[in-house]
C-alpha cells in the first residue's frame, strides 16, 4: 500500500446550492481508504445532468465535490481488498448517490469496491469515464427493468444524449428495432450507432411520424416524461413498458389509458444501486460494459473535453448545447 495521507489535493466543490459560477477549486486532504475501499488517481471524469440536479438541491451537505463518474489508476487499497491492486486501471460511477456521495472531480477519489470495475487496456480513461453512469443507466433500463427481446420495437427519446446514444447501441445489439428522437443535425450519427428510425423531436407531428413508420412500440426510454408521457401511452402496444429516468416530478395525467393498455411504468434511480443491497452491484454492470467496449460492440462519443480548472465551463456547455454523447473533464 502507498500511504500519502499528509498530502493535499485539488477538488472541484460547491459550498452552497446554485447554478453556474458556484464551483471552485479547493485544496483538501487526500483521503485514506478504509476497509473495502480503494483510492484512485483520477485520469478522467465526465459531466452528467444529474450532477446539476444535485448541485441545485438544498438537501445536500456542503461543501460537496461534484461528479459521478471517474476513470483512473488505483493508488492505494484498504483492508480486505483483494480484487484490485495498486496500478490497476479502473472506472466507477455512483459517486454522487446515497450514503457515499463524495463526488469524483478531484485529483484522488475514494471509492467502495462495489462501485468499481477494471477498465480494459484497450479502452481509454476518457471513454471509461464518459460511459460509466450512462452505460449503467441504459443497461439497467433494458436488461434489469424491461428485459427487451429480439424483434421488440424500442423508442428512445433524446437519442443524442449520454444515456440515449448508449441505449441505442444496447437495444440494437439485442436485436430490437430502434426508434430514436433528436435534433435533425444528429440523425446520421444516430443511424450509424444502430437506430433504424430517427425523428426530429421538434416536429409538431412526431407521434404521427412514428406511427406511420412503425407498428406500435413495446418499450420506451424517456428522460423527459413531463413532455412525452401522453404520447408514450398513445404509441405503446398492449403490455408495453415505459422506463423513466430523471422523472422525480412526473405527473401522470391519464392513468386510465395506461391501465387499459396494461402498461408497466418503471421509475429508475441510480441511488438505489448504492443503498439497496439486493440490487446488482454497479461494478458488475460496469464489467459487462467494459467488455462490450473492448470487443468494439459498444462505443461512447465524446463531444468535448475540458480541464479540471474549467469544470464550471463544462457544465455550462452541457446545459446550453445539444450535446451528442458526453463531455469529459481531465486533471
XYZ file of C-alpha atoms in Angstrom:
331
model
C 0.000 0.000 0.000
C 1.053 3.593 -0.643
C 0.403 5.918 2.300
C 0.415 9.608 1.409
C -2.217 10.879 3.788
C -0.452 14.172 4.644
C -0.654 15.364 1.045
C -3.247 17.802 -0.228
C -5.161 17.533 -3.474
C -7.469 19.626 -5.616
C -11.227 19.088 -5.536
C -13.931 20.895 -7.508
C -16.544 21.759 -4.911
C -19.549 23.985 -4.316
C -20.297 25.480 -0.919
C -23.967 26.262 -1.444
C -26.705 25.290 -3.920
C -26.795 27.053 -7.252
C -26.010 27.093 -10.929
C -23.101 28.395 -12.976
C -20.249 30.132 -11.228
C -20.628 28.268 -7.948
C -17.832 25.723 -8.464
C -14.410 26.416 -7.015
C -11.074 24.650 -6.721
C -10.366 23.749 -3.095
C -7.237 22.284 -1.556
C -8.292 19.420 0.717
C -6.618 16.481 2.408
C -6.031 13.390 0.323
C -8.284 10.679 1.824
C -7.240 7.308 3.196
C -9.013 4.134 2.023
C -10.857 2.161 4.663
C -11.974 -1.476 4.507
C -13.314 -2.448 1.057
C -12.281 0.895 -0.435
C -9.609 1.966 -2.894
C -8.040 5.337 -3.583
C -7.987 6.118 -7.305
C -5.730 8.634 -9.036
C -8.021 10.480 -11.420
C -7.264 10.391 -15.148
C -10.686 11.488 -16.428
C -14.168 12.322 -15.157
C -17.342 13.238 -17.020
C -20.275 15.611 -16.772
C -23.843 14.380 -16.199
C -27.200 16.183 -15.916
C -27.833 14.542 -12.527
C -24.840 16.459 -11.167
C -26.711 19.683 -11.904
C -29.839 18.408 -10.150
C -27.848 17.569 -7.022
C -25.930 20.845 -7.267
C -29.193 22.804 -7.099
C -30.590 20.749 -4.219
C -30.897 22.280 -0.766
C -30.775 18.788 0.790
C -27.077 18.243 0.048
C -24.406 18.676 2.695
C -21.876 21.376 1.808
C -19.173 21.801 0.742
C -19.576 18.974 -1.779
C -17.317 17.666 -4.513
C -19.234 17.442 -7.782
C -19.308 14.483 -10.152
C -20.492 10.892 -10.583
C -18.025 9.183 -12.953
C -14.302 8.509 -12.878
C -11.597 6.523 -14.630
C -8.055 6.245 -13.340
C -5.465 4.089 -11.620
C -5.555 2.501 -8.180
C -3.219 4.500 -5.930
C -3.743 2.528 -2.716
C -6.094 -0.073 -1.246
C -7.833 -0.504 2.087
C -8.039 -3.537 4.309
C -9.776 -6.644 2.944
C -9.412 -5.513 -0.688
C -8.263 -8.479 -2.790
C -9.890 -7.805 -6.173
C -7.818 -4.714 -7.031
C -4.128 -3.912 -6.815
C -2.094 -0.709 -6.902
C -1.679 0.379 -10.530
C -4.861 -1.279 -11.841
C -6.805 0.668 -14.467
C -10.373 1.138 -13.208
C -13.592 3.050 -13.773
C -16.532 3.739 -11.482
C -19.810 5.580 -11.094
C -22.456 6.259 -8.455
C -20.184 8.641 -6.575
C -22.998 11.202 -6.360
C -25.530 8.944 -4.702
C -26.745 7.540 -1.413
C -24.602 7.320 1.698
C -21.440 7.542 -0.402
C -21.705 10.870 -2.176
C -18.170 12.230 -2.131
C -18.076 13.107 -5.840
C -15.437 12.456 -8.483
C -13.961 15.809 -9.601
C -10.726 15.610 -7.609
C -7.122 14.551 -8.097
C -7.754 11.436 -5.990
C -11.089 9.778 -5.264
C -12.043 7.277 -2.572
C -14.287 4.534 -3.977
C -16.044 1.489 -2.445
C -15.112 -1.590 -4.457
C -18.745 -2.413 -5.346
C -18.898 0.790 -7.433
C -15.714 -0.099 -9.294
C -14.601 -2.309 -12.182
C -11.391 -2.969 -14.057
C -11.055 -0.886 -17.221
C -9.846 -2.923 -20.216
C -6.433 -1.869 -21.502
C -7.815 -1.038 -24.939
C -10.417 1.381 -23.512
C -9.086 4.883 -22.796
C -9.574 6.614 -19.468
C -11.602 9.287 -21.257
C -14.007 6.726 -22.697
C -14.209 4.837 -19.412
C -15.206 7.967 -17.519
C -17.623 9.029 -20.251
C -19.599 5.793 -20.342
C -19.795 4.844 -16.670
C -23.048 6.421 -15.450
C -24.856 6.495 -18.789
C -23.828 2.926 -19.556
C -25.117 1.598 -16.248
C -28.351 3.573 -16.680
C -29.032 2.245 -20.186
C -28.097 -1.291 -19.120
C -30.473 -1.203 -16.162
C -33.296 0.136 -18.331
C -33.106 -2.593 -20.957
C -31.635 -5.556 -19.074
C -32.789 -5.237 -15.461
C -36.124 -3.449 -15.899
C -37.694 -4.362 -19.233
C -35.645 -7.316 -20.477
C -36.214 -6.398 -24.119
C -36.128 -9.211 -26.659
C -35.058 -9.524 -30.293
C -37.815 -8.164 -32.500
C -39.182 -5.715 -29.931
C -39.622 -2.115 -31.015
C -37.905 0.369 -28.713
C -38.334 4.157 -28.662
C -35.543 6.238 -27.127
C -36.320 9.898 -26.524
C -33.242 12.107 -26.737
C -31.117 9.605 -28.602
C -28.211 12.039 -28.868
C -27.800 12.325 -25.090
C -25.379 10.413 -22.919
C -27.855 7.701 -21.941
C -29.693 7.844 -25.255
C -26.802 7.091 -27.597
C -25.671 4.169 -25.405
C -29.239 2.858 -25.165
C -29.499 2.853 -28.967
C -26.479 0.573 -29.192
C -27.596 -1.810 -26.433
C -31.077 -2.178 -27.925
C -29.576 -2.743 -31.371
C -27.183 -5.388 -30.012
C -30.134 -7.257 -28.520
C -31.867 -7.245 -31.899
C -34.632 -4.724 -31.307
C -35.980 -2.291 -33.869
C -34.718 1.041 -32.565
C -36.502 4.382 -32.904
C -34.728 7.493 -31.628
C -35.536 11.182 -31.436
C -33.078 14.063 -31.634
C -32.392 17.295 -33.437
C -32.001 16.756 -37.163
C -28.264 17.506 -37.125
C -27.636 14.318 -35.132
C -29.727 11.938 -37.247
C -26.999 10.427 -39.418
C -24.743 9.613 -36.459
C -27.593 8.001 -34.518
C -28.334 5.860 -37.558
C -24.685 4.820 -37.628
C -24.953 3.838 -33.952
C -27.819 1.468 -34.714
C -31.069 3.448 -34.824
C -33.415 2.117 -37.519
C -35.557 5.262 -37.491
C -34.656 8.739 -36.256
C -37.218 11.526 -35.917
C -36.904 15.229 -35.146
C -38.367 15.756 -31.678
C -39.189 19.383 -32.535
C -41.726 18.206 -35.123
C -45.359 19.029 -34.412
C -46.301 15.667 -35.938
C -43.830 13.475 -34.037
C -46.434 10.955 -32.928
C -47.916 10.564 -36.400
C -44.476 10.235 -37.997
C -43.592 7.403 -35.639
C -46.955 5.684 -36.203
C -46.556 5.918 -39.973
C -43.254 4.047 -39.877
C -43.719 1.591 -37.006
C -46.467 -0.784 -35.948
C -46.552 0.264 -32.321
C -43.834 0.387 -29.684
C -43.017 -2.181 -26.991
C -40.543 -0.291 -24.783
C -39.910 3.437 -24.313
C -36.932 5.047 -22.564
C -37.772 8.609 -21.547
C -35.789 11.260 -19.697
C -38.435 13.968 -20.344
C -41.642 12.320 -19.080
C -43.491 15.555 -18.390
C -43.294 16.304 -22.103
C -43.938 12.847 -23.529
C -45.975 10.776 -21.069
C -49.230 11.146 -23.036
C -47.516 10.469 -26.370
C -45.800 7.433 -24.858
C -49.132 5.976 -23.782
C -50.559 6.585 -27.246
C -47.655 4.849 -29.011
C -47.250 1.814 -26.768
C -48.634 -1.600 -27.591
C -50.607 -3.664 -25.090
C -48.381 -4.671 -22.123
C -45.755 -2.128 -23.143
C -43.113 -0.682 -20.837
C -42.040 2.878 -20.082
C -38.729 3.402 -18.291
C -38.416 6.885 -16.829
C -35.138 8.438 -15.772
C -34.936 11.925 -14.301
C -38.641 11.797 -13.500
C -38.911 12.958 -9.890
C -41.639 15.481 -10.741
C -43.571 13.304 -13.199
C -47.351 13.658 -13.146
C -49.411 11.027 -14.958
C -52.441 12.877 -16.366
C -54.275 9.888 -17.893
C -53.875 6.802 -15.739
C -56.979 5.266 -17.332
C -55.362 4.989 -20.783
C -52.261 3.402 -19.285
C -54.390 0.917 -17.383
C -56.376 -0.007 -20.493
C -53.132 -0.985 -22.226
C -51.738 -2.604 -19.051
C -48.606 -0.502 -19.369
C -45.783 -1.103 -16.907
C -44.138 2.090 -15.655
C -40.567 1.815 -14.336
C -39.172 4.732 -12.322
C -35.395 4.323 -12.230
C -32.972 5.680 -9.656
C -29.204 5.175 -9.645
C -29.235 5.897 -5.921
C -30.999 2.580 -5.338
C -27.982 0.656 -6.610
C -25.896 2.290 -3.909
C -28.264 1.932 -0.947
C -30.093 -1.369 -1.596
C -28.018 -4.498 -1.101
C -30.403 -6.769 -3.047
C -29.830 -4.907 -6.342
C -26.882 -5.649 -8.667
C -23.566 -4.014 -7.819
C -22.609 -1.154 -10.101
C -19.224 -2.805 -10.556
C -20.754 -5.932 -12.093
C -22.622 -3.862 -14.684
C -19.508 -1.827 -15.472
C -17.631 -5.067 -16.097
C -20.183 -6.045 -18.775
C -19.994 -2.598 -20.359
C -16.203 -2.596 -20.360
C -16.156 -5.959 -22.118
C -18.544 -4.729 -24.813
C -16.309 -1.714 -25.386
C -13.211 -3.886 -25.552
C -14.968 -6.068 -28.145
C -15.853 -2.966 -30.217
C -19.559 -3.698 -29.709
C -20.215 -0.507 -27.773
C -18.766 2.977 -28.070
C -19.248 6.281 -26.297
C -18.975 9.551 -28.164
C -17.056 12.391 -26.532
C -18.423 15.737 -27.691
C -15.855 17.936 -25.950
C -13.076 17.835 -23.328
C -12.212 20.372 -20.614
C -9.546 20.733 -17.944
C -10.381 20.295 -14.266
C -9.949 24.043 -13.789
C -12.673 24.620 -16.407
C -15.259 22.319 -14.810
C -17.838 25.094 -14.435
C -17.500 25.865 -18.135
C -18.025 22.175 -18.938
C -21.324 22.114 -17.037
C -22.444 25.348 -18.694
C -21.722 23.824 -22.085
C -23.853 20.782 -21.222
C -26.760 22.992 -20.182
C -26.635 25.338 -23.147
C -25.984 22.992 -26.071
C -27.438 19.964 -27.821
C -24.629 17.597 -26.898
C -24.012 14.405 -28.838
C -22.690 11.927 -26.285
C -20.667 13.130 -23.304
C -18.495 15.969 -22.041
C -15.244 14.839 -20.377
C -13.016 16.651 -17.875
C -9.339 15.798 -17.304
C -6.996 16.832 -14.455
